[in-house]
N, CA and C atoms as an extended XYZ file, in Angstrom:
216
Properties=species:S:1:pos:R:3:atomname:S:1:resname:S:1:resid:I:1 pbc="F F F"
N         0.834       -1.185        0.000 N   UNK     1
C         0.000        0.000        0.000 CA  UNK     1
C         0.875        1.244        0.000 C   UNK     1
N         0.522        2.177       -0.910 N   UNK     2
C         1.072        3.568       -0.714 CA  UNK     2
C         0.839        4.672        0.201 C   UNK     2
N         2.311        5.289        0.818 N   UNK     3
C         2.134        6.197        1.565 CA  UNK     3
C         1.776        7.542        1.087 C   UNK     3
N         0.864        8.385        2.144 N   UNK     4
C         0.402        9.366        1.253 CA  UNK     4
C         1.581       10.305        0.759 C   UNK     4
N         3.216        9.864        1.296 N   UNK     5
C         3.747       10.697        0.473 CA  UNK     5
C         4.368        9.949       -0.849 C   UNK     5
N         4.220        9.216       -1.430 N   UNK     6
C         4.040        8.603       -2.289 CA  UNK     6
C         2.561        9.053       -3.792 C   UNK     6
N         1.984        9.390       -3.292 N   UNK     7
C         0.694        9.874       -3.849 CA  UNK     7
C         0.875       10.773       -4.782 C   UNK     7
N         0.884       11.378       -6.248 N   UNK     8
C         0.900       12.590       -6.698 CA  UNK     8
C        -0.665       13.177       -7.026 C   UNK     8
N        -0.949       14.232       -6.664 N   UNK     9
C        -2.234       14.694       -7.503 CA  UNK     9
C        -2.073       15.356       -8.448 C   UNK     9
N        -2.997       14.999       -9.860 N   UNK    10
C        -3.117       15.944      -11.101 CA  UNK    10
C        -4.350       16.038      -11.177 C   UNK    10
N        -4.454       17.406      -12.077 N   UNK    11
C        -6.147       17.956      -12.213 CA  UNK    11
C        -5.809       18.351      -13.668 C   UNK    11
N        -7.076       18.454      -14.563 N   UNK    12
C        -6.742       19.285      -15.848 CA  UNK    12
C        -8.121       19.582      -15.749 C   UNK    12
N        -8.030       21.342      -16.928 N   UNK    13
C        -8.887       21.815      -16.652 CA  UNK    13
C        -9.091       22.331      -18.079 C   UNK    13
N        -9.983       22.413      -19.167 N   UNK    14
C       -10.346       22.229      -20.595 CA  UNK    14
C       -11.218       23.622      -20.925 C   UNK    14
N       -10.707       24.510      -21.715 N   UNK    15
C       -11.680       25.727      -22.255 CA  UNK    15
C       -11.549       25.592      -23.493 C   UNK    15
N       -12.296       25.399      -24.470 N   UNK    16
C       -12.395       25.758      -25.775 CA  UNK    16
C       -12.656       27.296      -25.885 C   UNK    16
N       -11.875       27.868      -26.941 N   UNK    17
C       -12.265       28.884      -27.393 CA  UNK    17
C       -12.181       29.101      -28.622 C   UNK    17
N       -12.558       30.342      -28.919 N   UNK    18
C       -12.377       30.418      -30.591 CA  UNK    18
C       -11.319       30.838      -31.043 C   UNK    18
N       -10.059       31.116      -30.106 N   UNK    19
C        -8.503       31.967      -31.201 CA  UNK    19
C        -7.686       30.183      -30.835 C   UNK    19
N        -8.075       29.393      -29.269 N   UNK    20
C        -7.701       28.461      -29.242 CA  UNK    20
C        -7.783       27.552      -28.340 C   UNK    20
N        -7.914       26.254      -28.509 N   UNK    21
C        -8.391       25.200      -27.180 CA  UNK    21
C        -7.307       25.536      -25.819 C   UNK    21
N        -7.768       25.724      -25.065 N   UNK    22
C        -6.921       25.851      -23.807 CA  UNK    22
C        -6.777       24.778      -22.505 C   UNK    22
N        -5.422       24.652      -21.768 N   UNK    23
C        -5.522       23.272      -21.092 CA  UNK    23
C        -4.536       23.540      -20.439 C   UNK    23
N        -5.223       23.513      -18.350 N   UNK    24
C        -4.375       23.813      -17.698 CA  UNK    24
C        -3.928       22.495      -16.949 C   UNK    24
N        -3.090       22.086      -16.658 N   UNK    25
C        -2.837       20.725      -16.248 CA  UNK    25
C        -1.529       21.018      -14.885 C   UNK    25
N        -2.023       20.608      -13.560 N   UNK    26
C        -1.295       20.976      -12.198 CA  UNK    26
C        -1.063       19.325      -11.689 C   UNK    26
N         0.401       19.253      -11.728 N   UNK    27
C         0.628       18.233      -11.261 CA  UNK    27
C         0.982       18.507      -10.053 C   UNK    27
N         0.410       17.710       -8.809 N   UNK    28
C         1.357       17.891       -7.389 CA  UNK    28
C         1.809       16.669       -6.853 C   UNK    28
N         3.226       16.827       -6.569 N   UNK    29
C         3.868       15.416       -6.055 CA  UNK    29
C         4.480       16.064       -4.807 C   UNK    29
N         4.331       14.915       -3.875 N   UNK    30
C         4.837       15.251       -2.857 CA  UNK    30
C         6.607       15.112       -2.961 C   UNK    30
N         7.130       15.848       -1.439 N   UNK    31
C         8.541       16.062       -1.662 CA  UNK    31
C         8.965       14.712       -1.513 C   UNK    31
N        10.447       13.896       -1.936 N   UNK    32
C        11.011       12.704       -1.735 CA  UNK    32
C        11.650       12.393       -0.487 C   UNK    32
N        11.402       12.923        0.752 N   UNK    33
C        11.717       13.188        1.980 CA  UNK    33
C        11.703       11.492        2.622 C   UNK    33
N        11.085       11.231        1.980 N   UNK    34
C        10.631        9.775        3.299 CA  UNK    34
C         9.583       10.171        4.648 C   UNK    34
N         9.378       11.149        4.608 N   UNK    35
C         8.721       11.788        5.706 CA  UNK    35
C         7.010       11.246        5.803 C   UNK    35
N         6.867       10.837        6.860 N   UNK    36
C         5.014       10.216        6.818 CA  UNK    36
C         4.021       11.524        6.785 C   UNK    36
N         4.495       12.951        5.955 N   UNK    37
C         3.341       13.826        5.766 CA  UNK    37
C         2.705       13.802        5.032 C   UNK    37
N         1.219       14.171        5.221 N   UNK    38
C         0.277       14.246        4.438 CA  UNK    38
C        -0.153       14.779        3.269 C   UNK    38
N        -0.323       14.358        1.881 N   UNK    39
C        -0.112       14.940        0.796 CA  UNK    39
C        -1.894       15.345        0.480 C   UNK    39
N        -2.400       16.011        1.008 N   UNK    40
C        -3.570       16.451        0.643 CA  UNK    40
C        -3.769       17.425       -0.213 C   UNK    40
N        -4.756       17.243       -1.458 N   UNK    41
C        -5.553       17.932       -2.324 CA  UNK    41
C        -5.811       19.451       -2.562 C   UNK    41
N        -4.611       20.142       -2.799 N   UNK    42
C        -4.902       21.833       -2.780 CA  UNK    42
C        -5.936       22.111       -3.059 C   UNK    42
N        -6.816       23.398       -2.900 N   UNK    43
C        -7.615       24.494       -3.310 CA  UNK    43
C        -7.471       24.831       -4.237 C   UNK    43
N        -7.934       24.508       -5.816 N   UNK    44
C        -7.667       25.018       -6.761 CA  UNK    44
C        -8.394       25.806       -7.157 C   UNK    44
N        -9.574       26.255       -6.815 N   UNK    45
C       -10.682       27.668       -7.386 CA  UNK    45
C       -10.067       28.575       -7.770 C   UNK    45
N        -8.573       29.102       -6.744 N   UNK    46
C        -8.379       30.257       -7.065 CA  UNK    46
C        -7.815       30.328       -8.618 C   UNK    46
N        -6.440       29.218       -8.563 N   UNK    47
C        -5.739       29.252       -9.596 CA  UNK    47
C        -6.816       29.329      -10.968 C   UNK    47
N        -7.604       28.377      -10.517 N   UNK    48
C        -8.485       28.173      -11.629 CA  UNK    48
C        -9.248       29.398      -12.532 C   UNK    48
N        -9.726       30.285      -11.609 N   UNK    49
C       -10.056       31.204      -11.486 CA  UNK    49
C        -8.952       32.589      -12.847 C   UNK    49
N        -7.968       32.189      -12.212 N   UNK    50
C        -6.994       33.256      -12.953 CA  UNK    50
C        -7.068       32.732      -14.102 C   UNK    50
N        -7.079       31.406      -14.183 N   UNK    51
C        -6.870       30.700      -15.184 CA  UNK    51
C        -7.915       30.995      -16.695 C   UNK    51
N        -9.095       31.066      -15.720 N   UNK    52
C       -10.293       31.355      -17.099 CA  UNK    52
C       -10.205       33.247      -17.171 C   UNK    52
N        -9.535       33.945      -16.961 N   UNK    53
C        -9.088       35.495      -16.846 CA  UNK    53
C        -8.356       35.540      -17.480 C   UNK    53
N        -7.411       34.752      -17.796 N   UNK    54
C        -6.395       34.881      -18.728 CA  UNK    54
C        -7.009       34.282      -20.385 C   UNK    54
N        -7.147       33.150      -20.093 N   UNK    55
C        -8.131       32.531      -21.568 CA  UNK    55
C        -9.131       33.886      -21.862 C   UNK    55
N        -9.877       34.020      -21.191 N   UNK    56
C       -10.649       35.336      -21.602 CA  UNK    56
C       -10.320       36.543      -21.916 C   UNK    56
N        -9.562       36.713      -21.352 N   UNK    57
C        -8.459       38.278      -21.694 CA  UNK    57
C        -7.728       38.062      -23.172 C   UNK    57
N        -7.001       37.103      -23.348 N   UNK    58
C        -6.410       36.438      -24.343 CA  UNK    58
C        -7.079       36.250      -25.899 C   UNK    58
N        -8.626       35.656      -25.362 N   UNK    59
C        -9.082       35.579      -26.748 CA  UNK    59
C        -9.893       36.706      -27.190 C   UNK    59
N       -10.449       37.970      -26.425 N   UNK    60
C       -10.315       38.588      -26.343 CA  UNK    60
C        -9.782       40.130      -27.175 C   UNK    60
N        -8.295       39.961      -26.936 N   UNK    61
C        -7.130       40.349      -27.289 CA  UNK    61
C        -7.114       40.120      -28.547 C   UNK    61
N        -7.370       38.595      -28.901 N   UNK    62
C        -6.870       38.235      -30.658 CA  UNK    62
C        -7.945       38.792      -31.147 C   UNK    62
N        -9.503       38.694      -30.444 N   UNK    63
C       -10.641       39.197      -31.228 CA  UNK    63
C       -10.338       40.553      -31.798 C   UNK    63
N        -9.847       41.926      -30.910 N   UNK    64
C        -9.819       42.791      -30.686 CA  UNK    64
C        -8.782       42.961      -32.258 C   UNK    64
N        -7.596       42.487      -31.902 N   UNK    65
C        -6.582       42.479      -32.944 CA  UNK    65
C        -7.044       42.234      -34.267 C   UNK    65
N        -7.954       40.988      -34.847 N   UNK    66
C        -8.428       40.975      -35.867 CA  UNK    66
C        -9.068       41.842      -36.336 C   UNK    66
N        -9.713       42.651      -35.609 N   UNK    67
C       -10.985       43.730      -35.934 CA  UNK    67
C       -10.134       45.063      -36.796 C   UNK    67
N        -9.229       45.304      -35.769 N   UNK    68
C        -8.948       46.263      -35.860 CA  UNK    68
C        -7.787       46.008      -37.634 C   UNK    68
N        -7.170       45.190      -37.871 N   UNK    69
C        -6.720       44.378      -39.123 CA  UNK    69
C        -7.849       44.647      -39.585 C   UNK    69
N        -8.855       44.083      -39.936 N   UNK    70
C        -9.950       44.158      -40.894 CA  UNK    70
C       -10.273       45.723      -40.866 C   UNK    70
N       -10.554       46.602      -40.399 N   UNK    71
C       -10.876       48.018      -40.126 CA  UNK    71
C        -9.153       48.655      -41.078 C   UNK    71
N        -8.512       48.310      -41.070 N   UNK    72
C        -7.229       49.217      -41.538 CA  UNK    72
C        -7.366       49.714      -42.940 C   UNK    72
């Protein structure tokens, strides 16, 4: 049986958009210590959070950029 410092957690997190598919992927491994601490499950809302701010800002941005190309 594995110790929980043995354990890694990964999450991925999937936005399609229209300039481009986006994909955030957080691997967490615990340190190689030998140590019996507990490798529990971060809080990811926040990151997540920035995460769809940036995709949105971003596509956004390219929208903005095309327009203004087509307008020249």
């Amino acid at each position: 049986m594995e110790s929980p410092t043995e354990q890694a957690v990964e999450r991925t997190w999937k936005i399609s958009g229209a300039y481009a598919n986006w994909e955030l992927k957080i691997a967490v491994t615990p340190p190689a210590t030998g140590s019996a601490i507990e490798c529990r499950e971060p809080d990811y809302a926040s990151l997540v959070g920035h995460f769809r701010v940036l995709v949105n800002d971003t596509e956004l941005s390219h929208k903005l950029h095309l327009e203004d190309q087509e307008n020249a």
